[in-house]
Amino acid sequence: MKRLVPFILGFFVLAGFLSASGAKEAKPLGSEENPIVWAFVPSSDTQKVVSGAKAMVDLLQKETGYFYKVLVPTEYGGAIEALASNPPSAHMASLNTFAYIIAAEKKVAKAELIAVRRGKTTYNGQIIARAGSGIKSLQDIKGKVFARVDPTSTTGWIIPSLMLRAAKIDLEKDVKILDAGSHDGVVSAVYRGDADAGACFVDARTNIQKTNPDVMEKVVVIATTIDVPNDGIQFSPAMPEDMRKKIVSAMLKIAKTEEGKKALRQAYNWDDLEALGDSFYDPFRQILQSAGVNPASFVK
């Protein structure tokens, strides 16, 4: 028993040392060793989004003194999972409308800032078709290949899918779905003939016009959607409130500068930011509810 005493004491001393070392290694959020992770999901050209994202976090670091890291998931589901992990592997995100509603349903995101484009905090989607395909109405899409952004894209699938259902099109049987991965990808797929029709935001065609000058003639709009709340910036509830408020204030300030506007436009074609919270999305939630769409069914 006497021999065990030094061993037991040594064990607790070692455990205490390891515990202290672990505590010492836990750096505060926003430090260089533990940066704030901002998830940017590419809605268009990935390189362009990443370049704009890096410019934004550089400006934000100068304004707040916090360190940031850019995370680029391939789709919105990845960004939501990053927010939902414990501890979060993303502390901020730029989610589209429906992805945010799912994240809010999971209680892993809180809206604070809404994007402003052309003076509006809402936007529209469009359903496009290749000219000469014979598609002139939604009913004509039956039996065709339809390109979407991804299953949780608001104007790249959710709202257009409701429109197709209203046109008596069975999404399981009447169309073949092609996941294009981005709004630009949808336009490109229709332009190349990989898809007969597709869904994207208004007007994603201009994003590929530089390399495809005839896109406006070869890809035509056959329908537009209702007004949809813009994307924006959301935060993990795990982020301290004072930190969140400081970042929100800094982003509103940055959005008024020439450098800031350039970064916002490069990443997501944002012209400005407006401080609007979760309730801004309530009218859209009501539309989804009326259409029988339950965001909870998308929550895993």
Short mmCIF file of C-alpha atoms in Angstrom, two decimals:
data_model
loop_
_atom_site.label_atom_id
_atom_site.label_comp_id
_atom_site.label_asym_id
_atom_site.label_seq_id
_atom_site.Cartn_x
_atom_site.Cartn_y
_atom_site.Cartn_z
CA MET A 1 0.00 0.00 0.00
CA LYS A 2 2.87 2.36 0.86
CA ARG A 3 4.30 1.74 -2.61
CA LEU A 4 0.99 2.75 -4.18
CA VAL A 5 0.87 6.17 -2.49
CA PRO A 6 3.70 7.76 -4.54
CA PHE A 7 2.23 6.20 -7.70
CA ILE A 8 -1.25 7.60 -6.98
CA LEU A 9 0.15 11.01 -6.09
CA GLY A 10 2.25 10.97 -9.25
CA PHE A 11 -0.80 10.08 -11.31
CA PHE A 12 -2.80 13.05 -10.00
CA VAL A 13 0.14 15.42 -10.46
CA LEU A 14 0.49 14.24 -14.07
CA ALA A 15 -3.27 14.50 -14.65
CA GLY A 16 -3.26 18.01 -13.24
CA PHE A 17 -0.35 18.95 -15.48
CA LEU A 18 -2.07 17.57 -18.58
CA SER A 19 -5.30 19.34 -17.64
CA ALA A 20 -3.46 22.62 -17.18
CA SER A 21 -1.65 22.10 -20.49
CA GLY A 22 -4.95 21.44 -22.26
CA ALA A 23 -6.48 24.56 -20.75
CA LYS A 24 -3.44 26.54 -21.82
CA GLU A 25 -3.79 25.26 -25.39
CA ALA A 26 -7.46 26.34 -25.67
CA LYS A 27 -6.98 29.68 -27.38
CA PRO A 28 -9.82 32.23 -27.45
CA LEU A 29 -12.04 32.41 -30.51
CA GLY A 30 -10.80 35.08 -32.88
CA SER A 31 -7.14 34.57 -32.02
CA GLU A 32 -4.58 33.62 -34.67
CA GLU A 33 -4.50 30.07 -33.27
CA ASN A 34 -8.31 29.78 -33.17
CA PRO A 35 -9.68 31.95 -36.00
CA ILE A 36 -13.34 32.66 -36.68
CA VAL A 37 -14.37 30.40 -39.57
CA TRP A 38 -16.68 31.91 -42.19
CA ALA A 39 -18.34 29.45 -44.59
CA PHE A 40 -18.79 30.79 -48.13
CA VAL A 41 -20.78 28.57 -50.50
CA PRO A 42 -20.03 29.38 -54.15
CA SER A 43 -23.17 30.46 -56.01
CA SER A 44 -21.17 31.21 -59.15
CA ASP A 45 -17.49 30.91 -60.12
CA THR A 46 -15.67 29.37 -57.15
CA GLN A 47 -12.39 31.24 -57.66
CA LYS A 48 -14.24 34.54 -57.83
CA VAL A 49 -16.16 33.79 -54.62
CA VAL A 50 -13.00 32.70 -52.78
CA SER A 51 -11.10 35.80 -53.91
CA GLY A 52 -13.91 38.07 -52.72
CA ALA A 53 -14.23 36.12 -49.47
CA LYS A 54 -10.53 36.51 -48.68
CA ALA A 55 -10.73 40.24 -49.39
CA MET A 56 -13.72 40.51 -47.03
CA VAL A 57 -12.05 38.71 -44.13
CA ASP A 58 -8.88 40.78 -44.58
CA LEU A 59 -10.93 43.97 -44.22
CA LEU A 60 -12.83 42.48 -41.29
CA GLN A 61 -9.61 41.52 -39.52
CA LYS A 62 -8.33 45.10 -39.78
CA GLU A 63 -11.63 46.47 -38.48
CA THR A 64 -12.22 44.05 -35.59
CA GLY A 65 -8.77 42.77 -34.66
CA TYR A 66 -10.03 39.18 -34.89
CA PHE A 67 -8.48 36.54 -37.13
CA TYR A 68 -10.62 34.74 -39.71
CA LYS A 69 -10.46 31.66 -41.91
CA VAL A 70 -12.42 31.10 -45.12
CA LEU A 71 -14.22 27.75 -45.47
CA VAL A 72 -15.61 26.81 -48.89
CA PRO A 73 -18.09 23.89 -48.74
CA THR A 74 -19.25 22.60 -52.11
CA GLU A 75 -22.92 22.96 -51.16
CA TYR A 76 -25.14 24.55 -48.52
CA GLY A 77 -25.60 21.26 -46.67
CA GLY A 78 -21.89 21.25 -45.86
CA ALA A 79 -22.09 24.77 -44.45
CA ILE A 80 -25.07 23.83 -42.27
CA GLU A 81 -23.24 20.78 -40.94
CA ALA A 82 -20.20 22.93 -40.16
CA LEU A 83 -22.42 25.25 -38.11
CA ALA A 84 -24.09 22.27 -36.43
CA SER A 85 -20.93 20.45 -35.35
CA ASN A 86 -19.91 20.55 -31.69
CA PRO A 87 -17.83 22.60 -31.35
CA PRO A 88 -18.80 24.46 -34.54
CA SER A 89 -16.35 24.09 -37.43
CA ALA A 90 -17.89 27.28 -38.86
CA HIS A 91 -18.88 30.30 -36.76
CA MET A 92 -20.34 32.41 -39.59
CA ALA A 93 -21.92 31.58 -42.92
CA SER A 94 -23.39 33.11 -46.03
CA LEU A 95 -26.40 30.87 -46.62
CA ASN A 96 -29.10 31.22 -49.21
CA THR A 97 -32.69 31.69 -48.09
CA PHE A 98 -33.84 28.09 -47.83
CA ALA A 99 -30.53 26.87 -46.40
CA TYR A 100 -30.82 29.52 -43.69
CA ILE A 101 -34.38 28.45 -42.86
CA ILE A 102 -33.13 24.86 -42.47
CA ALA A 103 -30.21 26.03 -40.30
CA ALA A 104 -32.58 28.12 -38.16
CA GLU A 105 -34.85 25.08 -37.81
CA LYS A 106 -31.84 23.17 -36.51
CA LYS A 107 -31.09 26.14 -34.21
CA VAL A 108 -27.53 26.40 -35.53
CA ALA A 109 -27.71 29.82 -37.22
CA LYS A 110 -29.00 33.29 -36.46
CA ALA A 111 -29.54 35.87 -39.23
CA GLU A 112 -28.08 39.32 -38.62
CA LEU A 113 -27.30 40.83 -42.03
CA ILE A 114 -29.17 40.68 -45.34
CA ALA A 115 -27.56 41.41 -48.69
CA VAL A 116 -28.73 44.36 -50.78
CA ARG A 117 -28.61 44.09 -54.57
CA ARG A 118 -29.72 46.94 -56.80
CA GLY A 119 -31.34 48.58 -53.79
CA LYS A 120 -33.44 45.52 -52.88
CA THR A 121 -33.28 42.97 -50.07
CA THR A 122 -35.19 40.46 -52.20
CA TYR A 123 -34.50 38.79 -55.53
CA ASN A 124 -36.16 36.52 -58.07
CA GLY A 125 -35.42 33.24 -59.72
CA GLN A 126 -36.04 32.21 -63.29
CA ILE A 127 -36.68 29.02 -65.21
CA ILE A 128 -34.69 28.93 -68.41
CA ALA A 129 -34.67 26.77 -71.53
CA ARG A 130 -32.49 26.35 -74.57
CA ALA A 131 -33.85 28.29 -77.54
CA GLY A 132 -35.16 25.92 -80.18
CA SER A 133 -35.88 23.18 -77.64
CA GLY A 134 -39.62 23.60 -78.08
CA ILE A 135 -40.02 24.56 -74.42
CA LYS A 136 -42.24 27.62 -74.19
CA SER A 137 -44.09 26.90 -70.94
CA LEU A 138 -43.56 24.93 -67.73
CA GLN A 139 -45.77 22.11 -69.03
CA ASP A 140 -43.34 21.63 -71.92
CA ILE A 141 -40.59 20.60 -69.46
CA LYS A 142 -42.28 17.22 -69.00
CA GLY A 143 -40.00 14.45 -70.27
CA LYS A 144 -36.94 16.73 -70.38
CA VAL A 145 -33.62 17.04 -68.52
CA PHE A 146 -33.85 19.77 -65.88
CA ALA A 147 -30.74 21.35 -64.33
CA ARG A 148 -30.86 22.58 -60.74
CA VAL A 149 -28.19 24.08 -58.48
CA ASP A 150 -28.61 21.60 -55.61
CA PRO A 151 -31.52 20.21 -53.55
CA THR A 152 -31.54 23.14 -51.07
CA SER A 153 -31.04 26.04 -53.50
CA THR A 154 -33.94 28.47 -53.09
CA THR A 155 -34.24 29.78 -56.65
CA GLY A 156 -32.12 26.98 -58.09
CA TRP A 157 -34.64 24.33 -57.01
CA ILE A 158 -37.07 24.84 -54.07
CA ILE A 159 -39.32 27.53 -55.59
CA PRO A 160 -39.01 26.25 -59.20
CA SER A 161 -39.94 22.75 -58.00
CA LEU A 162 -43.16 24.17 -56.53
CA MET A 163 -43.87 25.86 -59.86
CA LEU A 164 -43.28 22.61 -61.75
CA ARG A 165 -45.60 20.70 -59.40
CA ALA A 166 -48.26 23.36 -59.93
CA ALA A 167 -47.86 22.71 -63.67
CA LYS A 168 -48.76 19.04 -62.99
CA ILE A 169 -45.23 17.76 -63.50
CA ASP A 170 -44.23 14.75 -61.40
CA LEU A 171 -40.66 15.50 -60.33
CA GLU A 172 -39.95 11.81 -59.73
CA LYS A 173 -41.23 10.52 -63.07
CA ASP A 174 -41.61 13.33 -65.58
CA VAL A 175 -38.16 14.95 -65.52
CA LYS A 176 -34.55 13.85 -65.25
CA ILE A 177 -32.71 16.01 -62.70
CA LEU A 178 -29.15 17.22 -63.33
CA ASP A 179 -27.30 18.75 -60.35
CA ALA A 180 -25.16 21.54 -61.80
CA GLY A 181 -23.62 22.71 -58.50
CA SER A 182 -24.02 26.45 -59.10
CA HIS A 183 -26.26 28.97 -60.85
CA ASP A 184 -23.59 29.50 -63.51
CA GLY A 185 -23.45 25.73 -63.89
CA VAL A 186 -27.19 25.59 -64.59
CA VAL A 187 -26.92 28.23 -67.32
CA SER A 188 -23.88 26.48 -68.81
CA ALA A 189 -25.65 23.11 -68.81
CA VAL A 190 -28.63 24.55 -70.70
CA TYR A 191 -26.35 26.52 -73.04
CA ARG A 192 -24.30 23.40 -73.93
CA GLY A 193 -27.38 21.23 -74.33
CA ASP A 194 -26.59 18.98 -71.36
CA ALA A 195 -29.98 20.03 -69.99
CA ASP A 196 -33.12 21.17 -71.78
CA ALA A 197 -34.17 23.57 -69.03
CA GLY A 198 -33.06 24.69 -65.60
CA ALA A 199 -33.50 27.04 -62.65
CA CYS A 200 -31.27 29.87 -61.47
CA PHE A 201 -31.43 33.41 -60.11
CA VAL A 202 -32.23 36.44 -62.31
CA ASP A 203 -30.10 36.89 -64.35
CA ALA A 204 -27.36 34.29 -63.97
CA ARG A 205 -26.97 34.21 -67.76
CA THR A 206 -24.86 37.35 -67.61
CA ASN A 207 -22.28 35.52 -65.49
CA ILE A 208 -21.17 33.44 -68.46
CA GLN A 209 -21.82 36.07 -71.14
CA LYS A 210 -18.17 37.11 -71.36
CA THR A 211 -17.11 33.65 -72.55
CA ASN A 212 -20.41 32.91 -74.30
CA PRO A 213 -21.57 36.17 -75.95
CA ASP A 214 -24.65 34.57 -77.50
CA VAL A 215 -26.00 33.11 -74.23
CA MET A 216 -28.89 35.60 -74.04
CA GLU A 217 -30.14 34.37 -77.43
CA LYS A 218 -29.45 30.66 -76.92
CA VAL A 219 -30.87 30.49 -73.38
CA VAL A 220 -34.31 32.04 -72.89
CA VAL A 221 -36.43 32.76 -69.81
CA ILE A 222 -39.80 31.01 -69.70
CA ALA A 223 -40.91 31.88 -66.14
CA THR A 224 -39.88 33.91 -63.09
CA THR A 225 -40.45 33.29 -59.39
CA ILE A 226 -41.98 35.27 -56.55
CA ASP A 227 -39.82 37.67 -54.55
CA VAL A 228 -37.37 35.77 -52.32
CA PRO A 229 -35.38 37.20 -49.38
CA ASN A 230 -31.73 37.74 -50.29
CA ASP A 231 -28.91 35.71 -48.84
CA GLY A 232 -26.79 37.33 -46.14
CA ILE A 233 -24.57 36.67 -43.15
CA GLN A 234 -25.58 34.37 -40.33
CA PHE A 235 -23.86 33.43 -37.07
CA SER A 236 -23.57 30.35 -34.91
CA PRO A 237 -25.47 30.84 -31.61
CA ALA A 238 -22.28 29.57 -29.95
CA MET A 239 -20.47 32.79 -30.87
CA PRO A 240 -20.37 35.27 -27.95
CA GLU A 241 -22.89 38.09 -28.38
CA ASP A 242 -20.35 40.89 -27.97
CA MET A 243 -18.19 39.34 -30.70
CA ARG A 244 -21.19 38.95 -33.01
CA LYS A 245 -22.26 42.57 -32.49
CA LYS A 246 -18.73 43.80 -33.17
CA ILE A 247 -18.56 41.86 -36.45
CA VAL A 248 -22.03 43.03 -37.56
CA SER A 249 -21.09 46.66 -36.87
CA ALA A 250 -17.80 46.23 -38.72
CA MET A 251 -19.44 44.63 -41.76
CA LEU A 252 -21.99 47.45 -42.03
CA LYS A 253 -19.11 49.93 -41.93
CA ILE A 254 -17.00 47.97 -44.44
CA ALA A 255 -19.95 47.71 -46.85
CA LYS A 256 -19.93 51.51 -47.19
CA THR A 257 -16.27 51.68 -48.27
CA GLU A 258 -14.98 51.33 -51.82
CA GLU A 259 -12.76 48.38 -50.87
CA GLY A 260 -15.64 46.72 -49.06
CA LYS A 261 -18.07 47.15 -51.94
CA LYS A 262 -15.52 45.65 -54.32
CA ALA A 263 -15.10 42.57 -52.10
CA LEU A 264 -18.87 42.15 -51.62
CA ARG A 265 -19.51 42.35 -55.35
CA GLN A 266 -16.70 39.95 -56.15
CA ALA A 267 -17.92 37.29 -53.73
CA TYR A 268 -21.70 37.44 -54.17
CA ASN A 269 -22.61 40.51 -56.24
CA TRP A 270 -23.75 42.26 -53.06
CA ASP A 271 -23.99 46.05 -53.26
CA ASP A 272 -24.58 46.65 -49.55
CA LEU A 273 -25.73 45.03 -46.31
CA GLU A 274 -28.74 45.74 -44.11
CA ALA A 275 -29.18 44.75 -40.46
CA LEU A 276 -32.22 42.44 -40.55
CA GLY A 277 -32.81 39.41 -38.36
CA ASP A 278 -34.69 36.12 -38.46
CA SER A 279 -38.18 37.69 -38.64
CA PHE A 280 -37.33 39.05 -42.11
CA TYR A 281 -37.74 35.48 -43.37
CA ASP A 282 -41.18 34.91 -41.81
CA PRO A 283 -43.27 35.88 -44.90
CA PHE A 284 -41.24 33.42 -46.97
CA ARG A 285 -41.74 30.74 -44.32
CA GLN A 286 -45.49 31.30 -44.65
CA ILE A 287 -45.28 30.82 -48.43
CA LEU A 288 -43.44 27.54 -47.95
CA GLN A 289 -45.99 26.43 -45.36
CA SER A 290 -48.89 27.25 -47.70
CA ALA A 291 -47.19 25.20 -50.42
CA GLY A 292 -46.78 22.25 -48.08
CA VAL A 293 -42.99 22.52 -47.85
CA ASN A 294 -41.73 21.60 -44.40
CA PRO A 295 -38.10 22.69 -43.77
CA ALA A 296 -37.97 20.20 -40.89
CA SER A 297 -38.11 17.39 -43.46
CA PHE A 298 -34.73 18.58 -44.76
CA VAL A 299 -33.21 18.46 -41.26
CA LYS A 300 -31.18 15.36 -40.56
#
